[in-house]
PDB file of C-alpha atoms and ligand atoms in Angstrom:
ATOM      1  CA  UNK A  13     145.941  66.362  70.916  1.00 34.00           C
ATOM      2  CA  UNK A  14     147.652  62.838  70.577  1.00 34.00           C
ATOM      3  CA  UNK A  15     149.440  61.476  73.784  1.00 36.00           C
ATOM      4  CA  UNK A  16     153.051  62.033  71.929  1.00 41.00           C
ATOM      5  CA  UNK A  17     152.111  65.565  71.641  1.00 42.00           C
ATOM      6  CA  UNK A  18     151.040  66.676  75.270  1.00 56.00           C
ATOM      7  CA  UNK A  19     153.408  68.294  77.709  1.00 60.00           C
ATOM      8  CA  UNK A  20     154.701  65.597  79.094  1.00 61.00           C
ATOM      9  CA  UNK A  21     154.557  66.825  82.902  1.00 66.00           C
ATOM     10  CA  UNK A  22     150.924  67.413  82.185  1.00 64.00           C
ATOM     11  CA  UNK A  23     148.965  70.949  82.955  1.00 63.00           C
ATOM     12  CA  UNK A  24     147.363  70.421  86.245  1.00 73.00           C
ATOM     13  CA  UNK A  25     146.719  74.022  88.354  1.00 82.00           C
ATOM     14  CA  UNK A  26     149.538  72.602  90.702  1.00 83.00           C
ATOM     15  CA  UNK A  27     152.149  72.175  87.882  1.00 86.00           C
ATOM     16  CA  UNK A  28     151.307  75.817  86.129  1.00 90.00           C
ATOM     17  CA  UNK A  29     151.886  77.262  89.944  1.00 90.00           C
ATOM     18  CA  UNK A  30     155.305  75.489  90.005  1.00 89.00           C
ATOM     19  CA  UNK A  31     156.527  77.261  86.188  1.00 94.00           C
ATOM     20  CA  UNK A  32     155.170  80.473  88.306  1.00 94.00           C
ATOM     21  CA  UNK A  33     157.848  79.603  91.339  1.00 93.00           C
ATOM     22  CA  UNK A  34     160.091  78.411  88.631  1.00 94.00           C
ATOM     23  CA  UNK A  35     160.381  81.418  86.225  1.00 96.00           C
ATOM     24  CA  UNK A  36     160.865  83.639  89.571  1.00 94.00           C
ATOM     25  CA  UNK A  37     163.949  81.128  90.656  1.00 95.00           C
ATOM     26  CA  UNK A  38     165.668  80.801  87.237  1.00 97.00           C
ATOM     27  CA  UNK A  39     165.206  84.569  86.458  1.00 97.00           C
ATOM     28  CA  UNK A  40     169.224  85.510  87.281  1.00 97.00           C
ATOM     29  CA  UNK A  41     170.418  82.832  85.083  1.00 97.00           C
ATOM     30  CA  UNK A  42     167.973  83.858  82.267  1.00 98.00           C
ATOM     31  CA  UNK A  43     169.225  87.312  82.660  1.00 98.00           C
ATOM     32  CA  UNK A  44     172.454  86.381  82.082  1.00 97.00           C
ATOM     33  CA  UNK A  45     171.826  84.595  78.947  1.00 98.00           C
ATOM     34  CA  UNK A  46     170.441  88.201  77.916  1.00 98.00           C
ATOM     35  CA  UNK A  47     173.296  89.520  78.996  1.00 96.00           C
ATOM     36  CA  UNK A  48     175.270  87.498  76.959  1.00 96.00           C
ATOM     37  CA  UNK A  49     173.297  87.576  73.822  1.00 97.00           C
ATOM     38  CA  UNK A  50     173.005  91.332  74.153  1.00 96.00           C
ATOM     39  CA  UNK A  51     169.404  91.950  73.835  1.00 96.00           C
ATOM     40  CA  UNK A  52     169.237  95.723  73.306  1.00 95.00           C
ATOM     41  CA  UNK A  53     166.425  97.977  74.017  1.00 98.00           C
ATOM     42  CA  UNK A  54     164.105  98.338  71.161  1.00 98.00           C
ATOM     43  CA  UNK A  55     164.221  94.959  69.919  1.00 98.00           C
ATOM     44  CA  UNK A  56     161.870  92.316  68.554  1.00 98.00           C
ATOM     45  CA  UNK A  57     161.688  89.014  70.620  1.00 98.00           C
ATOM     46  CA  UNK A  58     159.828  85.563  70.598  1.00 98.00           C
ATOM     47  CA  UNK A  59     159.421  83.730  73.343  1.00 98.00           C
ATOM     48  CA  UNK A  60     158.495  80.108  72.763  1.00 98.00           C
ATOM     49  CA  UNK A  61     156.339  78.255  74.919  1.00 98.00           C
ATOM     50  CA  UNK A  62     156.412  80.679  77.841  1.00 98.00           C
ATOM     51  CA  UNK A  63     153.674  78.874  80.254  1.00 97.00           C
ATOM     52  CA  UNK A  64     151.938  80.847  82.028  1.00 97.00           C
ATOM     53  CA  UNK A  65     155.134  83.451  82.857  1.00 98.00           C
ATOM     54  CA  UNK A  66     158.422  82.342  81.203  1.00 98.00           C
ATOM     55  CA  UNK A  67     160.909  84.886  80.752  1.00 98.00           C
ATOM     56  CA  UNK A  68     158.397  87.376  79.651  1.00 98.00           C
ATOM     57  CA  UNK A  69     158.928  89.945  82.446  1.00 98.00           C
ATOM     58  CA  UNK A  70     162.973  89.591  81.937  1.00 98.00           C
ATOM     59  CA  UNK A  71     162.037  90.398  77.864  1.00 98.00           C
ATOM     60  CA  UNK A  72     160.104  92.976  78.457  1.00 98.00           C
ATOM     61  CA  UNK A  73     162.112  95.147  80.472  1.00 97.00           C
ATOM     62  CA  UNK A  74     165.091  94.964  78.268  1.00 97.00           C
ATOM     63  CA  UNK A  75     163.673  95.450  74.878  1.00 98.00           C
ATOM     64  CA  UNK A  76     161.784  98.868  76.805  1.00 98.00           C
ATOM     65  CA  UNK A  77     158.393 100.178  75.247  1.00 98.00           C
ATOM     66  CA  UNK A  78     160.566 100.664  71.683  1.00 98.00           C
ATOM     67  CA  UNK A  79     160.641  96.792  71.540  1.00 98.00           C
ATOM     68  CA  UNK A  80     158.194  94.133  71.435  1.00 98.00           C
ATOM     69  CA  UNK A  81     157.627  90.727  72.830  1.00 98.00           C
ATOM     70  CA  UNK A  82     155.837  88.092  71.732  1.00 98.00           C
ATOM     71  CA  UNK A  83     154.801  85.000  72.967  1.00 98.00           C
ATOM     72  CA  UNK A  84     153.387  81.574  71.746  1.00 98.00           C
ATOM     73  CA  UNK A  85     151.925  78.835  74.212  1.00 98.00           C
ATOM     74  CA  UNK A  86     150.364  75.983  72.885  1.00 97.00           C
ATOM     75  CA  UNK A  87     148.320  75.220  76.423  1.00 96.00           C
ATOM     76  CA  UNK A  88     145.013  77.673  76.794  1.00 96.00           C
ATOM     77  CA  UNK A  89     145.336  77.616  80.410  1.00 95.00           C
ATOM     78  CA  UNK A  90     149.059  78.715  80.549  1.00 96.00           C
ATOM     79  CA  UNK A  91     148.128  81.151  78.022  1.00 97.00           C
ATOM     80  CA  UNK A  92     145.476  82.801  79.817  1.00 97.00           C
ATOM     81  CA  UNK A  93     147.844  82.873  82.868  1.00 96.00           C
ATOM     82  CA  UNK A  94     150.665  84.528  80.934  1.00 98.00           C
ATOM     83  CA  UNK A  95     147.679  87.056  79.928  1.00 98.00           C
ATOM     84  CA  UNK A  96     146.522  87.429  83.288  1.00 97.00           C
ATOM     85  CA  UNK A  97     150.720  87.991  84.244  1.00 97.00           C
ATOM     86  CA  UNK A  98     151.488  90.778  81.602  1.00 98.00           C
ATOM     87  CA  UNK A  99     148.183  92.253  82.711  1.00 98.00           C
ATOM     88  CA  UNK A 100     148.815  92.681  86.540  1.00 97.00           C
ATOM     89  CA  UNK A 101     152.747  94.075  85.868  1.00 97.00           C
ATOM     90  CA  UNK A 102     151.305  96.379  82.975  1.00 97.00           C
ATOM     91  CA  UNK A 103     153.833  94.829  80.831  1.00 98.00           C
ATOM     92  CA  UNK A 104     151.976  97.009  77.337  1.00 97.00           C
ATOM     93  CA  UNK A 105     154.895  95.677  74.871  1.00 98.00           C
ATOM     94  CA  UNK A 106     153.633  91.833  75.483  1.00 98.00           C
ATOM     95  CA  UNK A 107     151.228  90.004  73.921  1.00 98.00           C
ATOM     96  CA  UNK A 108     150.606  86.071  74.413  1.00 98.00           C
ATOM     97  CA  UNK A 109     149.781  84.111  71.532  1.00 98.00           C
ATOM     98  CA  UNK A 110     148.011  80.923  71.871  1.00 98.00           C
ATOM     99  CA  UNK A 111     149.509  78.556  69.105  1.00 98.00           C
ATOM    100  CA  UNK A 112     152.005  75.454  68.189  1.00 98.00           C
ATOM    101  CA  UNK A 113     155.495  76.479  68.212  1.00 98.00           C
ATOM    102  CA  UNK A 114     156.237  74.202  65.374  1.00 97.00           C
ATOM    103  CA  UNK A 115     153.902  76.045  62.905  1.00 95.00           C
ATOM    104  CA  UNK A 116     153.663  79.365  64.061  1.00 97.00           C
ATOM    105  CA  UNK A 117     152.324  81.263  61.235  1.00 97.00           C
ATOM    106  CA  UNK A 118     154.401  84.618  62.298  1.00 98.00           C
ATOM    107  CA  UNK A 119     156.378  86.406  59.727  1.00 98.00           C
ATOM    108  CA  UNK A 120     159.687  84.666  58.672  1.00 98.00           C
ATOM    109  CA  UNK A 121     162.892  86.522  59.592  1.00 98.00           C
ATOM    110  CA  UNK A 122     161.529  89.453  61.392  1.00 98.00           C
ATOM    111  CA  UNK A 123     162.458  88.625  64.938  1.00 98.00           C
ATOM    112  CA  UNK A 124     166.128  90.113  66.618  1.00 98.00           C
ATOM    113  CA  UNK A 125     166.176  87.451  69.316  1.00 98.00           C
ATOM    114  CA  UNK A 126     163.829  84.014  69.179  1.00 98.00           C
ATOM    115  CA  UNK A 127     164.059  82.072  72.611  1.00 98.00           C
ATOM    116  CA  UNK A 128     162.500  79.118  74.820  1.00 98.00           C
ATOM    117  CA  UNK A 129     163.477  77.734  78.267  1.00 98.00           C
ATOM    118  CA  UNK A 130     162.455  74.162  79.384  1.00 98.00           C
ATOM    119  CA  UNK A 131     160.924  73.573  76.150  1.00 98.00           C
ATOM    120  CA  UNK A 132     162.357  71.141  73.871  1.00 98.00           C
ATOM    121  CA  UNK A 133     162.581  68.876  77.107  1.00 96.00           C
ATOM    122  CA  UNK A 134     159.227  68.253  76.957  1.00 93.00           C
ATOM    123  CA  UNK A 135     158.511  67.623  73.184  1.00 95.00           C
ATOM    124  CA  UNK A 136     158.795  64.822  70.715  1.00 95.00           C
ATOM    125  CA  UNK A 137     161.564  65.764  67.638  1.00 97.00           C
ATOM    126  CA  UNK A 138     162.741  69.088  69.134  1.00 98.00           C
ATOM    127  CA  UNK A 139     164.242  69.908  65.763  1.00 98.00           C
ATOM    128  CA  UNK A 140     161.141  71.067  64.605  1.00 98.00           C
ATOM    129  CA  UNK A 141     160.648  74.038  67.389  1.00 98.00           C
ATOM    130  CA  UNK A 142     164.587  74.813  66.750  1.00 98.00           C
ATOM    131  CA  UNK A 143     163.760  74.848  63.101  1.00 98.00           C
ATOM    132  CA  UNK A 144     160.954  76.992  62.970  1.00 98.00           C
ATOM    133  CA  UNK A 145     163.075  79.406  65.531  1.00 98.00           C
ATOM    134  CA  UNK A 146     165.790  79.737  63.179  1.00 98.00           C
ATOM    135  CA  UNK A 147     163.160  80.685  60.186  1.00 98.00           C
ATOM    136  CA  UNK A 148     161.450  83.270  62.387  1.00 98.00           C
ATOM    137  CA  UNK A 149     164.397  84.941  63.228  1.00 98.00           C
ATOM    138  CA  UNK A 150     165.856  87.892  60.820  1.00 98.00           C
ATOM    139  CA  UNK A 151     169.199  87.594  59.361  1.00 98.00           C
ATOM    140  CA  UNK A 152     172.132  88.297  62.187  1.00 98.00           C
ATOM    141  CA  UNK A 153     169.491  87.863  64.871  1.00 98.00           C
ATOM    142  CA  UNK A 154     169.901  85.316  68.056  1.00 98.00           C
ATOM    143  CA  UNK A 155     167.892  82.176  68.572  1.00 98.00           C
ATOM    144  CA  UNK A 156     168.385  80.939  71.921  1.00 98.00           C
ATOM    145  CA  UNK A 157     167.442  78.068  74.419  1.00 98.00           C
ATOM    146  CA  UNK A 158     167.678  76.743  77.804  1.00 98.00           C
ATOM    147  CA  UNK A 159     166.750  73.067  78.446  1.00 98.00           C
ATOM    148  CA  UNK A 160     168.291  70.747  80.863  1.00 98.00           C
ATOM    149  CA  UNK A 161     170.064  67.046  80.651  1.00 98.00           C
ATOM    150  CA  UNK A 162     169.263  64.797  83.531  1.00 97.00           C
ATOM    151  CA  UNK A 163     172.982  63.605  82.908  1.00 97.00           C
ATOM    152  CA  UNK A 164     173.876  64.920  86.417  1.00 96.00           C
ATOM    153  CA  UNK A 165     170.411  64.171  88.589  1.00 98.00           C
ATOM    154  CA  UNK A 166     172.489  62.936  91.129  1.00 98.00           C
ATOM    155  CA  UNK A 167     172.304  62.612  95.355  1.00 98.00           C
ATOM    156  CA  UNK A 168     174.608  61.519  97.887  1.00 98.00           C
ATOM    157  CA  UNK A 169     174.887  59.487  99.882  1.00 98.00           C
ATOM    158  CA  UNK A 170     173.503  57.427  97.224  1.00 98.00           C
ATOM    159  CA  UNK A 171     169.526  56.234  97.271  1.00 98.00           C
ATOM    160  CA  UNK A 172     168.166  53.461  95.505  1.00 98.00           C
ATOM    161  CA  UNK A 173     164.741  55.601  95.578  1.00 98.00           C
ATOM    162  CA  UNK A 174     166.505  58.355  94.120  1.00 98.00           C
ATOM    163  CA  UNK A 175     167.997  56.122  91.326  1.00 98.00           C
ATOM    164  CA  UNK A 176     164.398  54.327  90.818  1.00 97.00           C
ATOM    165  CA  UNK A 177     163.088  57.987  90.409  1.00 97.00           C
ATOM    166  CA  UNK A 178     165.170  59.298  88.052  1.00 97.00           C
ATOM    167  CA  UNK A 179     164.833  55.826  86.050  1.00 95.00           C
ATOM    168  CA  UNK A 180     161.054  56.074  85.728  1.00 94.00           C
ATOM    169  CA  UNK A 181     161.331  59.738  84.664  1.00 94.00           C
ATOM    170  CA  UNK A 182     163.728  58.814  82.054  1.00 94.00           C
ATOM    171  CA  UNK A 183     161.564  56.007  81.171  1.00 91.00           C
ATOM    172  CA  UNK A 184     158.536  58.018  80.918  1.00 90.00           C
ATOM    173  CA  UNK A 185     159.928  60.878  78.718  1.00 91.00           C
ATOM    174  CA  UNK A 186     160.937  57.860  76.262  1.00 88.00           C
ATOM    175  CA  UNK A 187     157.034  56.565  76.202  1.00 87.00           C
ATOM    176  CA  UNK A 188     156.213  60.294  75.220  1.00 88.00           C
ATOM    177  CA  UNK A 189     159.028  60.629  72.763  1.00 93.00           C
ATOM    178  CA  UNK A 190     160.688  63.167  74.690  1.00 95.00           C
ATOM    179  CA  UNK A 191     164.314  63.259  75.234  1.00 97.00           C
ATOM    180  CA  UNK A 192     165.521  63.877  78.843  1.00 97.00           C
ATOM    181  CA  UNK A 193     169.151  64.256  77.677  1.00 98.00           C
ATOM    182  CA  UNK A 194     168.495  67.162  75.162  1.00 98.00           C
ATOM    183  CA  UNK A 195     170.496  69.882  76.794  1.00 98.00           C
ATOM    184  CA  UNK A 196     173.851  68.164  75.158  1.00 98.00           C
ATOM    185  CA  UNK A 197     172.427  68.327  71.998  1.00 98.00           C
ATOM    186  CA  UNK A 198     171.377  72.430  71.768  1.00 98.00           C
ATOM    187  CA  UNK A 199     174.588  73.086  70.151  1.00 98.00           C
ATOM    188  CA  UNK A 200     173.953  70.272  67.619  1.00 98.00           C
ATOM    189  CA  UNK A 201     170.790  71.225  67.015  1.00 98.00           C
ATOM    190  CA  UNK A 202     171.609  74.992  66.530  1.00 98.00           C
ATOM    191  CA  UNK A 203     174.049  74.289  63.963  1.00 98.00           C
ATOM    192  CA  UNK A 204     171.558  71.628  61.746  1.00 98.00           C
ATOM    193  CA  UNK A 205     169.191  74.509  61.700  1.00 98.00           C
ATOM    194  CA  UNK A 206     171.570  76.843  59.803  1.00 98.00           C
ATOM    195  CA  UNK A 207     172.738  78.917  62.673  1.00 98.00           C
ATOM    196  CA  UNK A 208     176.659  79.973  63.498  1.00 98.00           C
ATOM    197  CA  UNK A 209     178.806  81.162  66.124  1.00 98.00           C
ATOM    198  CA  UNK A 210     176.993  79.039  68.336  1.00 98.00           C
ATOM    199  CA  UNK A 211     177.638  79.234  72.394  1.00 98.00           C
ATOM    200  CA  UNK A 212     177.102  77.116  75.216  1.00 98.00           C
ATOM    201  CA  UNK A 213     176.722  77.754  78.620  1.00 98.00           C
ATOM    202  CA  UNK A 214     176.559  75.170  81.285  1.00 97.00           C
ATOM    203  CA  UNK A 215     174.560  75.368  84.811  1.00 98.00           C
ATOM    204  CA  UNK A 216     174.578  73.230  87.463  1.00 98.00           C
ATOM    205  CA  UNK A 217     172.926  73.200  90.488  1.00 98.00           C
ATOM    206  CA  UNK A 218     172.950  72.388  94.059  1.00 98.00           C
ATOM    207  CA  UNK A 219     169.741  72.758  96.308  1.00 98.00           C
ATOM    208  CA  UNK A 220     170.947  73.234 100.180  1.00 98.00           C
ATOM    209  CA  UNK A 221     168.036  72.186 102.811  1.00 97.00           C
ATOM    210  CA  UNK A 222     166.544  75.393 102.616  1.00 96.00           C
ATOM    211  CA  UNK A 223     166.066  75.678  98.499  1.00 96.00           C
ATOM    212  CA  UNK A 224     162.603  75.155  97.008  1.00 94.00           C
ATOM    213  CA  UNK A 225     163.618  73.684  93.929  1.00 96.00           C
ATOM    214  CA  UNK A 226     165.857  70.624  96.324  1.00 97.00           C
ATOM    215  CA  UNK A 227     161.913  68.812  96.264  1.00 96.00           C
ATOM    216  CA  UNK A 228     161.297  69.419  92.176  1.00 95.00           C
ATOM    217  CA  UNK A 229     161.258  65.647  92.463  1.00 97.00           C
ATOM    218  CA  UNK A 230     158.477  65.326  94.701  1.00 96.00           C
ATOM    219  CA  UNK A 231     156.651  67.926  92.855  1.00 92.00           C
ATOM    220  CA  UNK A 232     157.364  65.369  89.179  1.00 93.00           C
ATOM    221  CA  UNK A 233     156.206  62.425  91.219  1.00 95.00           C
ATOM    222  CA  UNK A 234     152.904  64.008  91.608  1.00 92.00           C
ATOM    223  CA  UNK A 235     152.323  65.006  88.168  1.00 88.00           C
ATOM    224  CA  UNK A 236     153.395  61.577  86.979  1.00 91.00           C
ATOM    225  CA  UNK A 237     151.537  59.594  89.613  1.00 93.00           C
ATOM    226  CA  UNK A 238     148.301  59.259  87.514  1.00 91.00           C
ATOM    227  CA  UNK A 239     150.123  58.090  83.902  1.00 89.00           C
ATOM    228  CA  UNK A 240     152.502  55.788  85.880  1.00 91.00           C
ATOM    229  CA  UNK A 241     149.100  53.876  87.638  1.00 93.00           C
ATOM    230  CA  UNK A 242     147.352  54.386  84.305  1.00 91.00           C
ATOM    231  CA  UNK A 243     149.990  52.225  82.369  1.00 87.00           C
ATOM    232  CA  UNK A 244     150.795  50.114  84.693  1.00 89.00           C
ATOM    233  CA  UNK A 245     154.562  50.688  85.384  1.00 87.00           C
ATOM    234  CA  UNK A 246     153.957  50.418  88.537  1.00 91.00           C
ATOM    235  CA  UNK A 247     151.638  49.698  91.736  1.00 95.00           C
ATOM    236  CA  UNK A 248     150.280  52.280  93.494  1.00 96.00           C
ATOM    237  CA  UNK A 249     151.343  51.249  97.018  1.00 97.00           C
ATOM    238  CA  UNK A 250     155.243  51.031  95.675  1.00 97.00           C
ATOM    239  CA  UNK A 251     154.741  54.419  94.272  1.00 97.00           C
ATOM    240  CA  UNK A 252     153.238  55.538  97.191  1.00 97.00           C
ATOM    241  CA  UNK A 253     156.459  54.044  98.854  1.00 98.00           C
ATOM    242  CA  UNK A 254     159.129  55.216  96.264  1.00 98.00           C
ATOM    243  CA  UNK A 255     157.834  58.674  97.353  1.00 98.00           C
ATOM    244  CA  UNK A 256     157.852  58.735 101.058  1.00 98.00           C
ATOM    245  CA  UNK A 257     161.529  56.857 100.884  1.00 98.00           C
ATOM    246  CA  UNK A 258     162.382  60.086  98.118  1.00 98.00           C
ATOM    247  CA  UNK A 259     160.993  62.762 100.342  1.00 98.00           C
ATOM    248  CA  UNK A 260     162.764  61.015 103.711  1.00 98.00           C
ATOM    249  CA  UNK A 261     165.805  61.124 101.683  1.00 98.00           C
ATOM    250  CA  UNK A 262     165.368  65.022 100.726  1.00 98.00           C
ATOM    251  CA  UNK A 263     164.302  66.030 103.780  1.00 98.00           C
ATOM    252  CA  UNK A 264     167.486  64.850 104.846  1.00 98.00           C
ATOM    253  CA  UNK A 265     169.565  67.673 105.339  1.00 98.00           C
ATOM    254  CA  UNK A 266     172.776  66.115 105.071  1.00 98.00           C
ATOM    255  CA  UNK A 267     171.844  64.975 101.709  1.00 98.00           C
ATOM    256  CA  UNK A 268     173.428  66.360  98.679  1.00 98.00           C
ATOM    257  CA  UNK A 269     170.654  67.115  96.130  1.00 98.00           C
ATOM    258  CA  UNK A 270     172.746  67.774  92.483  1.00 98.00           C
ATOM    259  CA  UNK A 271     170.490  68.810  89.752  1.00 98.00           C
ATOM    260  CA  UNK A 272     171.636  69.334  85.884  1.00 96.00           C
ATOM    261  CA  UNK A 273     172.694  70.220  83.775  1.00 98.00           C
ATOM    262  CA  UNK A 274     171.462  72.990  82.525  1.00 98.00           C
ATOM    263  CA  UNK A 275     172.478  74.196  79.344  1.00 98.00           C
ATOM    264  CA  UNK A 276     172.351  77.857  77.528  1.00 98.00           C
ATOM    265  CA  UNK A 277     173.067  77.586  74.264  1.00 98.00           C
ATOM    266  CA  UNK A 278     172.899  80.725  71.363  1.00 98.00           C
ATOM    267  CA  UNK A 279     173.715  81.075  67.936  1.00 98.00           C
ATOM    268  CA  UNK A 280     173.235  83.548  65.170  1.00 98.00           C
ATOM    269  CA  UNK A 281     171.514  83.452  61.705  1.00 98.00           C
ATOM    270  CA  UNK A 282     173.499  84.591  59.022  1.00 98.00           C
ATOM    271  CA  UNK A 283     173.117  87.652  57.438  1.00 94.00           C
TER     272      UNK A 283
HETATM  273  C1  SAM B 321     158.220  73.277  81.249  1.00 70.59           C
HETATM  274  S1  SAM B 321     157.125  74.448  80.558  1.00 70.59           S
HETATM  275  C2  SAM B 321     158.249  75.840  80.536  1.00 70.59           C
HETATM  276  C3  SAM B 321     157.552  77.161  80.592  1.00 70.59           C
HETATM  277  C4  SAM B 321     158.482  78.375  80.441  1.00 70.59           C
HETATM  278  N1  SAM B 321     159.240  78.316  79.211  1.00 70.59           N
HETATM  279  C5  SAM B 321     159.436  78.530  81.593  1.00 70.59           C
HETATM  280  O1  SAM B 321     160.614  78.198  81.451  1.00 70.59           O
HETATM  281  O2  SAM B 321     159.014  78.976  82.659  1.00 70.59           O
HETATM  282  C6  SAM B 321     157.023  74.023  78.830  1.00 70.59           C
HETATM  283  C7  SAM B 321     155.953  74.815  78.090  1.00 70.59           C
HETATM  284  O3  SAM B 321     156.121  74.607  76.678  1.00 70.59           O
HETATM  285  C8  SAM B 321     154.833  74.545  76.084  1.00 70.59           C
HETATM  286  N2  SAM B 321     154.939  73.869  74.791  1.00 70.59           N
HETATM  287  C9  SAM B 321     155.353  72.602  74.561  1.00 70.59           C
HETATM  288  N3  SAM B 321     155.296  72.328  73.243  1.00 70.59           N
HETATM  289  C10 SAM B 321     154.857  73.457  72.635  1.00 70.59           C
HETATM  290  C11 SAM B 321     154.589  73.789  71.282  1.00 70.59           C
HETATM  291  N4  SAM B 321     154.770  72.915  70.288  1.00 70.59           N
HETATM  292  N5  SAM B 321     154.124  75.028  71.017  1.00 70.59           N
HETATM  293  C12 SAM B 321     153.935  75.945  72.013  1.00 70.59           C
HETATM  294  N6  SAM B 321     154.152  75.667  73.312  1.00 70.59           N
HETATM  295  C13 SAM B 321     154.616  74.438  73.622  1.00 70.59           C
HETATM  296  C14 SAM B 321     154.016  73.786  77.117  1.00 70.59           C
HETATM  297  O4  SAM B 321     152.630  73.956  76.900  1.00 70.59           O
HETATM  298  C15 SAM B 321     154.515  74.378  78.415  1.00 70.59           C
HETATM  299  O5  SAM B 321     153.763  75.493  78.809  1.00 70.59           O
END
């Protein structure tokens, strides 16, 4: 796997249990997109790049056991935790596929609804996944994504450890190719793939003291600690530092943690 290709937050144990947390705290705004899409029991559904739980529970109950799910996760590990997840809810109309979401190899236009979350975020040219979603999907079916834009990763009062944060994610996701601003461009990329009546969504969100997600930052800075030292971008007592002033400002309860946006955007393929 070439460094362009790997997931850019990387796939240690710690960052597979925070997709766990994750898909649990972003399930009500994934069932809405369902909602709005319409997924009806019986159907056929793809879930790209699911980690080790994605939306695979949320699937699976509304398609019923007349529908399907299937899944395709490029990492082993998340893979065999996705497994290891459909196994312990009994969740018998899910299988996990272990495979690149750019060349799948499944059959072209025989899926009702073809979906990822937090996906394209984390890849090089995310026209290719979009592209390959729009060919699996069967004429009038949905393709549908959720990714985020760090257009809005904003604090106040304002903190110049925040700001230097955010900077060296941004940074980062450039070195890997990645495209931290991607959520704006769902509806663009919908509509290059061939798909119509395309529909956007926005999220935002705001993490009181008391939210798990208000430290996601902390969480990042862990997972980027080694490949920041590694390259030199920085030392490791200022990242040490840049940490401890990010957490103080956090922890802070009178801070204002903004995070977003978030954007759902679905379209349909053309009979
Ligand atoms: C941030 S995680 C999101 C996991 C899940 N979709 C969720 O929202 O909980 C991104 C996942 O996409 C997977 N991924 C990235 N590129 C992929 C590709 N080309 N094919 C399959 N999976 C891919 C990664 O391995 C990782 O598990």
């Amino acid at each position: 796997m070439t460094e362009r290709d790997e997931y850019f937050l990387g796939h240690r144990r710690a960052e597979q249990e925070r997709l766990q947390r994750q898909a649990e705290q972003l399930g009500p705004e994934a069932a809405r997109l369902l909602d709005d899409i319409g997924l009806a029991a019986g159907a056929r559904v793809l879930e790209i790049g699911c980690g080790p739980r994605g939306c695979l529970d949320l699937l699976a109950a509304r398609v019923g056991p007349s529908g399907s799910v299937t899944a395709i996760e490029r990492n082993e590990e998340a893979v065999g935790l996705a497994r290891k997840f459909i196994a312990e809810r009994g969740l018998r109309n899910v299988e996990v596929l272990c495979g690149d979401a750019r060349s799948t190899g499944l059959p072209r236009a025989s899926f009702d609804l073809v979906t990822a979350r937090l996906v394209l975020v984390n890849v090089p040219n995310p026209g290719e996944i979009v592209a390959e979603a729009a060919a699996l999907a069967r004429p009038g079916g949905a393709v549908a994504f959720h990714e985020v834009d760090w257009a809005a990763m904003i604090c106040d009062p304002p903190s110049p450890a925040w700001n230097a944060f955010v900077e060296l994610f941004v940074t980062q996701s450039a070195k890997c190719g990645s495209d931290p601003f991607v959520g704006r461009k769902l509806p663009r990329l919908l509509r290059s793939a061939g798909l119509v009546d395309v529909r956007v969504h926005p999220i935002i969100h705001v993490y009181p003291p008391t939210a798990p997600r208000r430290s996601i930052f902390l969480t990042f800075a862990d997972n980027l600690r080694e490949r920041v030292l590694a390259q030199n971008l920085m030392a490791e007592a200022a990242f040490t530092d840049l940490k401890e002033a990010l957490r103080q400002h956090i922890d802070n309860p009178d801070t204002l943690v903004v995070h977003g946006p978030y954007f759902q955007a679905w379209g349909r393929k053309p009979a």
